[in-house]
């Protein structure tokens, strides 16, 4: 959350993390994955240079869930992380929306039902709205978020559920 009186925000959705594996990797099988399966497995991870001491909150969350992650390679961005998994034959833990970025068959995605951490996607803007143009933009933005959230609540798309696990949540109405 932004947490500033000068800024406003709205949650768009929350999404779970999933395992992404190269199709030739031993973890590229059907069905949900468990964190114990990842014990000792070198992961491709994003080096968070935007955080103090390059702290990666995802690695911290894995530790909180009982997995001591082994980093096999560092990537400079989420896109590079997925590219490295593709070219190195490795695995990574990535937000569920990554499924929509990768051509079918390039990686195998598995739900992680015992990893409850979620990524929050939110929109933020200066508050209070200071111009008619910003007011008009926010009206459009809220309409788009409302439609997006209604779509997620309906759960009609195959990419919204993986291995029987719902990947996206939105605030209640």
PDB file of C-alpha atoms in Angstrom:
ATOM      1  CA  UNK A   1       0.000   0.000   0.000  1.00  0.00           C
ATOM      2  CA  UNK A   2       1.123   3.526  -0.727  1.00  0.00           C
ATOM      3  CA  UNK A   3       0.292   4.929   2.729  1.00  0.00           C
ATOM      4  CA  UNK A   4       0.546   8.651   1.953  1.00  0.00           C
ATOM      5  CA  UNK A   5      -2.135  11.297   2.472  1.00  0.00           C
ATOM      6  CA  UNK A   6      -1.096  12.911  -0.825  1.00  0.00           C
ATOM      7  CA  UNK A   7      -1.664   9.718  -2.795  1.00  0.00           C
ATOM      8  CA  UNK A   8      -4.745   7.593  -3.366  1.00  0.00           C
ATOM      9  CA  UNK A   9      -4.843   3.998  -4.506  1.00  0.00           C
ATOM     10  CA  UNK A  10      -7.185   1.221  -5.521  1.00  0.00           C
ATOM     11  CA  UNK A  11      -6.537  -2.491  -5.489  1.00  0.00           C
ATOM     12  CA  UNK A  12      -6.939  -3.959  -8.975  1.00  0.00           C
ATOM     13  CA  UNK A  13      -6.450  -7.604  -7.981  1.00  0.00           C
ATOM     14  CA  UNK A  14      -4.302 -10.000  -6.014  1.00  0.00           C
ATOM     15  CA  UNK A  15      -2.594 -12.885  -7.766  1.00  0.00           C
ATOM     16  CA  UNK A  16      -0.879 -16.001  -6.518  1.00  0.00           C
ATOM     17  CA  UNK A  17       2.593 -17.135  -7.439  1.00  0.00           C
ATOM     18  CA  UNK A  18       3.133 -20.180  -9.645  1.00  0.00           C
ATOM     19  CA  UNK A  19       6.059 -22.396 -10.541  1.00  0.00           C
ATOM     20  CA  UNK A  20       7.364 -21.970 -14.097  1.00  0.00           C
ATOM     21  CA  UNK A  21       9.574 -24.772 -15.420  1.00  0.00           C
ATOM     22  CA  UNK A  22      11.327 -25.443 -18.694  1.00  0.00           C
ATOM     23  CA  UNK A  23       9.486 -28.302 -20.452  1.00  0.00           C
ATOM     24  CA  UNK A  24      12.566 -30.575 -20.117  1.00  0.00           C
ATOM     25  CA  UNK A  25      12.967 -29.919 -16.386  1.00  0.00           C
ATOM     26  CA  UNK A  26      12.119 -32.695 -13.903  1.00  0.00           C
ATOM     27  CA  UNK A  27       9.479 -30.430 -12.276  1.00  0.00           C
ATOM     28  CA  UNK A  28       7.658 -29.882 -15.579  1.00  0.00           C
ATOM     29  CA  UNK A  29       4.894 -32.356 -14.803  1.00  0.00           C
ATOM     30  CA  UNK A  30       1.145 -31.945 -14.544  1.00  0.00           C
ATOM     31  CA  UNK A  31      -0.600 -31.066 -11.311  1.00  0.00           C
ATOM     32  CA  UNK A  32       0.087 -28.672  -8.487  1.00  0.00           C
ATOM     33  CA  UNK A  33       3.568 -28.416  -6.991  1.00  0.00           C
ATOM     34  CA  UNK A  34       4.441 -28.366  -3.313  1.00  0.00           C
ATOM     35  CA  UNK A  35       7.182 -26.289  -1.741  1.00  0.00           C
ATOM     36  CA  UNK A  36       9.045 -29.381  -0.469  1.00  0.00           C
ATOM     37  CA  UNK A  37       9.509 -30.418  -4.139  1.00  0.00           C
ATOM     38  CA  UNK A  38      11.641 -27.276  -4.530  1.00  0.00           C
ATOM     39  CA  UNK A  39      14.044 -28.108  -1.699  1.00  0.00           C
ATOM     40  CA  UNK A  40      17.592 -27.698  -3.014  1.00  0.00           C
ATOM     41  CA  UNK A  41      16.337 -26.754  -6.490  1.00  0.00           C
ATOM     42  CA  UNK A  42      18.301 -23.837  -7.989  1.00  0.00           C
ATOM     43  CA  UNK A  43      15.811 -21.084  -8.826  1.00  0.00           C
ATOM     44  CA  UNK A  44      16.122 -18.220 -11.250  1.00  0.00           C
ATOM     45  CA  UNK A  45      15.247 -15.103  -9.207  1.00  0.00           C
ATOM     46  CA  UNK A  46      15.002 -11.365  -9.738  1.00  0.00           C
ATOM     47  CA  UNK A  47      17.737  -9.316  -8.080  1.00  0.00           C
ATOM     48  CA  UNK A  48      15.788  -6.489  -6.453  1.00  0.00           C
ATOM     49  CA  UNK A  49      18.225  -3.590  -6.800  1.00  0.00           C
ATOM     50  CA  UNK A  50      15.338  -1.222  -6.027  1.00  0.00           C
ATOM     51  CA  UNK A  51      15.179  -2.493  -2.408  1.00  0.00           C
ATOM     52  CA  UNK A  52      17.648  -1.886   0.410  1.00  0.00           C
ATOM     53  CA  UNK A  53      20.445  -4.475   0.396  1.00  0.00           C
ATOM     54  CA  UNK A  54      18.883  -6.001  -2.759  1.00  0.00           C
ATOM     55  CA  UNK A  55      16.258  -7.595  -0.469  1.00  0.00           C
ATOM     56  CA  UNK A  56      13.961  -9.888  -2.438  1.00  0.00           C
ATOM     57  CA  UNK A  57      10.604 -10.124  -0.613  1.00  0.00           C
ATOM     58  CA  UNK A  58       9.662 -13.301  -2.505  1.00  0.00           C
ATOM     59  CA  UNK A  59      12.686 -15.151  -1.107  1.00  0.00           C
ATOM     60  CA  UNK A  60      11.731 -13.926   2.370  1.00  0.00           C
ATOM     61  CA  UNK A  61       8.181 -15.239   1.884  1.00  0.00           C
ATOM     62  CA  UNK A  62       9.507 -18.630   0.764  1.00  0.00           C
ATOM     63  CA  UNK A  63      11.547 -18.800   3.968  1.00  0.00           C
ATOM     64  CA  UNK A  64       8.434 -17.879   5.973  1.00  0.00           C
ATOM     65  CA  UNK A  65       6.705 -20.871   4.349  1.00  0.00           C
ATOM     66  CA  UNK A  66       9.514 -23.261   5.307  1.00  0.00           C
ATOM     67  CA  UNK A  67      11.586 -23.354   2.106  1.00  0.00           C
ATOM     68  CA  UNK A  68      15.176 -22.151   2.146  1.00  0.00           C
ATOM     69  CA  UNK A  69      15.519 -21.027  -1.483  1.00  0.00           C
ATOM     70  CA  UNK A  70      18.639 -21.820  -3.490  1.00  0.00           C
ATOM     71  CA  UNK A  71      19.347 -19.147  -6.091  1.00  0.00           C
ATOM     72  CA  UNK A  72      20.903 -20.603  -9.227  1.00  0.00           C
ATOM     73  CA  UNK A  73      20.822 -17.437 -11.335  1.00  0.00           C
ATOM     74  CA  UNK A  74      19.934 -13.795 -10.804  1.00  0.00           C
ATOM     75  CA  UNK A  75      17.907 -11.857 -13.351  1.00  0.00           C
ATOM     76  CA  UNK A  76      17.601  -8.091 -13.588  1.00  0.00           C
ATOM     77  CA  UNK A  77      13.847  -8.106 -14.358  1.00  0.00           C
ATOM     78  CA  UNK A  78      10.843 -10.454 -14.295  1.00  0.00           C
ATOM     79  CA  UNK A  79      11.013 -10.687 -18.087  1.00  0.00           C
ATOM     80  CA  UNK A  80      14.674 -11.662 -17.984  1.00  0.00           C
ATOM     81  CA  UNK A  81      13.882 -14.234 -15.276  1.00  0.00           C
ATOM     82  CA  UNK A  82      11.398 -15.971 -17.584  1.00  0.00           C
ATOM     83  CA  UNK A  83      13.861 -15.755 -20.488  1.00  0.00           C
ATOM     84  CA  UNK A  84      16.594 -17.337 -18.342  1.00  0.00           C
ATOM     85  CA  UNK A  85      14.277 -20.186 -17.348  1.00  0.00           C
ATOM     86  CA  UNK A  86      13.542 -20.751 -21.035  1.00  0.00           C
ATOM     87  CA  UNK A  87      17.179 -20.770 -22.190  1.00  0.00           C
ATOM     88  CA  UNK A  88      18.749 -22.433 -19.132  1.00  0.00           C
ATOM     89  CA  UNK A  89      16.236 -25.214 -18.685  1.00  0.00           C
ATOM     90  CA  UNK A  90      15.544 -24.059 -15.132  1.00  0.00           C
ATOM     91  CA  UNK A  91      12.658 -23.074 -12.875  1.00  0.00           C
ATOM     92  CA  UNK A  92      11.377 -19.955 -11.149  1.00  0.00           C
ATOM     93  CA  UNK A  93       8.511 -18.763  -9.014  1.00  0.00           C
ATOM     94  CA  UNK A  94       6.605 -16.027 -10.784  1.00  0.00           C
ATOM     95  CA  UNK A  95       3.296 -14.158 -10.552  1.00  0.00           C
ATOM     96  CA  UNK A  96       0.379 -16.000 -12.147  1.00  0.00           C
ATOM     97  CA  UNK A  97      -0.041 -13.309 -14.812  1.00  0.00           C
ATOM     98  CA  UNK A  98       3.227 -14.570 -16.339  1.00  0.00           C
ATOM     99  CA  UNK A  99       1.158 -17.397 -17.821  1.00  0.00           C
ATOM    100  CA  UNK A 100      -0.416 -14.830 -20.149  1.00  0.00           C
ATOM    101  CA  UNK A 101       2.994 -13.598 -21.367  1.00  0.00           C
ATOM    102  CA  UNK A 102       4.524 -16.901 -22.422  1.00  0.00           C
ATOM    103  CA  UNK A 103       3.515 -18.718 -25.631  1.00  0.00           C
ATOM    104  CA  UNK A 104       1.831 -22.053 -24.861  1.00  0.00           C
ATOM    105  CA  UNK A 105       4.360 -24.861 -24.510  1.00  0.00           C
ATOM    106  CA  UNK A 106       7.399 -22.645 -23.895  1.00  0.00           C
ATOM    107  CA  UNK A 107       7.163 -23.213 -20.126  1.00  0.00           C
ATOM    108  CA  UNK A 108       5.136 -25.514 -17.883  1.00  0.00           C
ATOM    109  CA  UNK A 109       3.224 -23.719 -15.135  1.00  0.00           C
ATOM    110  CA  UNK A 110       2.137 -25.376 -11.892  1.00  0.00           C
ATOM    111  CA  UNK A 111       0.082 -23.985  -9.043  1.00  0.00           C
ATOM    112  CA  UNK A 112       1.688 -23.700  -5.600  1.00  0.00           C
ATOM    113  CA  UNK A 113      -1.291 -24.248  -3.257  1.00  0.00           C
ATOM    114  CA  UNK A 114       0.865 -24.363  -0.104  1.00  0.00           C
ATOM    115  CA  UNK A 115       2.452 -20.970  -0.897  1.00  0.00           C
ATOM    116  CA  UNK A 116      -0.183 -18.451   0.161  1.00  0.00           C
ATOM    117  CA  UNK A 117       1.724 -15.258  -0.667  1.00  0.00           C
ATOM    118  CA  UNK A 118       0.109 -12.999  -3.223  1.00  0.00           C
ATOM    119  CA  UNK A 119       1.213 -10.092  -5.356  1.00  0.00           C
ATOM    120  CA  UNK A 120      -1.063  -7.053  -5.070  1.00  0.00           C
ATOM    121  CA  UNK A 121      -1.619  -5.007  -8.209  1.00  0.00           C
ATOM    122  CA  UNK A 122      -2.863  -1.514  -7.401  1.00  0.00           C
ATOM    123  CA  UNK A 123      -3.286   1.768  -9.248  1.00  0.00           C
ATOM    124  CA  UNK A 124      -2.160   4.968  -7.546  1.00  0.00           C
ATOM    125  CA  UNK A 125      -2.616   8.672  -8.244  1.00  0.00           C
ATOM    126  CA  UNK A 126      -2.266  12.099  -6.651  1.00  0.00           C
ATOM    127  CA  UNK A 127      -5.021  12.855  -4.172  1.00  0.00           C
ATOM    128  CA  UNK A 128      -7.300  14.624  -4.101  1.00  0.00           C
ATOM    129  CA  UNK A 129      -7.959  14.824  -7.863  1.00  0.00           C
ATOM    130  CA  UNK A 130      -6.708  18.226  -8.892  1.00  0.00           C
ATOM    131  CA  UNK A 131      -8.092  18.793 -12.374  1.00  0.00           C
ATOM    132  CA  UNK A 132     -11.041  17.983 -14.638  1.00  0.00           C
ATOM    133  CA  UNK A 133      -8.692  15.919 -16.814  1.00  0.00           C
ATOM    134  CA  UNK A 134      -7.580  13.795 -13.849  1.00  0.00           C
ATOM    135  CA  UNK A 135     -11.221  13.415 -12.727  1.00  0.00           C
ATOM    136  CA  UNK A 136     -12.159  12.167 -16.213  1.00  0.00           C
ATOM    137  CA  UNK A 137      -9.204   9.787 -16.236  1.00  0.00           C
ATOM    138  CA  UNK A 138     -10.131   8.399 -12.807  1.00  0.00           C
ATOM    139  CA  UNK A 139     -13.717   7.822 -13.958  1.00  0.00           C
ATOM    140  CA  UNK A 140     -12.378   5.739 -16.855  1.00  0.00           C
ATOM    141  CA  UNK A 141      -9.860   3.982 -14.605  1.00  0.00           C
ATOM    142  CA  UNK A 142     -12.466   3.006 -12.000  1.00  0.00           C
ATOM    143  CA  UNK A 143     -14.776   1.737 -14.767  1.00  0.00           C
ATOM    144  CA  UNK A 144     -11.983  -0.416 -16.202  1.00  0.00           C
ATOM    145  CA  UNK A 145     -11.070  -1.789 -12.747  1.00  0.00           C
ATOM    146  CA  UNK A 146     -14.750  -2.535 -12.032  1.00  0.00           C
ATOM    147  CA  UNK A 147     -15.040  -4.503 -15.304  1.00  0.00           C
ATOM    148  CA  UNK A 148     -11.746  -6.313 -14.651  1.00  0.00           C
ATOM    149  CA  UNK A 149     -12.837  -7.311 -11.145  1.00  0.00           C
ATOM    150  CA  UNK A 150     -16.251  -8.484 -12.376  1.00  0.00           C
ATOM    151  CA  UNK A 151     -14.459 -10.632 -14.963  1.00  0.00           C
ATOM    152  CA  UNK A 152     -12.270 -12.195 -12.260  1.00  0.00           C
ATOM    153  CA  UNK A 153     -15.282 -12.844 -10.010  1.00  0.00           C
ATOM    154  CA  UNK A 154     -16.987 -14.692 -12.888  1.00  0.00           C
ATOM    155  CA  UNK A 155     -13.925 -17.027 -13.274  1.00  0.00           C
ATOM    156  CA  UNK A 156     -14.859 -17.830 -16.879  1.00  0.00           C
ATOM    157  CA  UNK A 157     -11.352 -17.827 -18.342  1.00  0.00           C
ATOM    158  CA  UNK A 158      -9.122 -20.899 -18.210  1.00  0.00           C
ATOM    159  CA  UNK A 159      -6.086 -18.811 -17.167  1.00  0.00           C
ATOM    160  CA  UNK A 160      -7.804 -17.800 -13.900  1.00  0.00           C
ATOM    161  CA  UNK A 161      -7.486 -21.307 -12.417  1.00  0.00           C
ATOM    162  CA  UNK A 162      -4.476 -23.632 -12.518  1.00  0.00           C
ATOM    163  CA  UNK A 163      -4.436 -27.170 -11.143  1.00  0.00           C
ATOM    164  CA  UNK A 164      -7.748 -26.456  -9.398  1.00  0.00           C
ATOM    165  CA  UNK A 165      -6.314 -23.388  -7.619  1.00  0.00           C
ATOM    166  CA  UNK A 166      -7.909 -19.972  -8.185  1.00  0.00           C
ATOM    167  CA  UNK A 167      -5.038 -17.660  -9.127  1.00  0.00           C
ATOM    168  CA  UNK A 168      -6.735 -14.255  -8.753  1.00  0.00           C
ATOM    169  CA  UNK A 169      -8.802 -12.585  -6.055  1.00  0.00           C
ATOM    170  CA  UNK A 170     -10.499  -9.209  -5.836  1.00  0.00           C
ATOM    171  CA  UNK A 171     -12.082  -7.294  -2.955  1.00  0.00           C
ATOM    172  CA  UNK A 172     -15.666  -8.220  -2.092  1.00  0.00           C
ATOM    173  CA  UNK A 173     -18.422  -6.013  -3.524  1.00  0.00           C
TER     174      UNK A 173
END
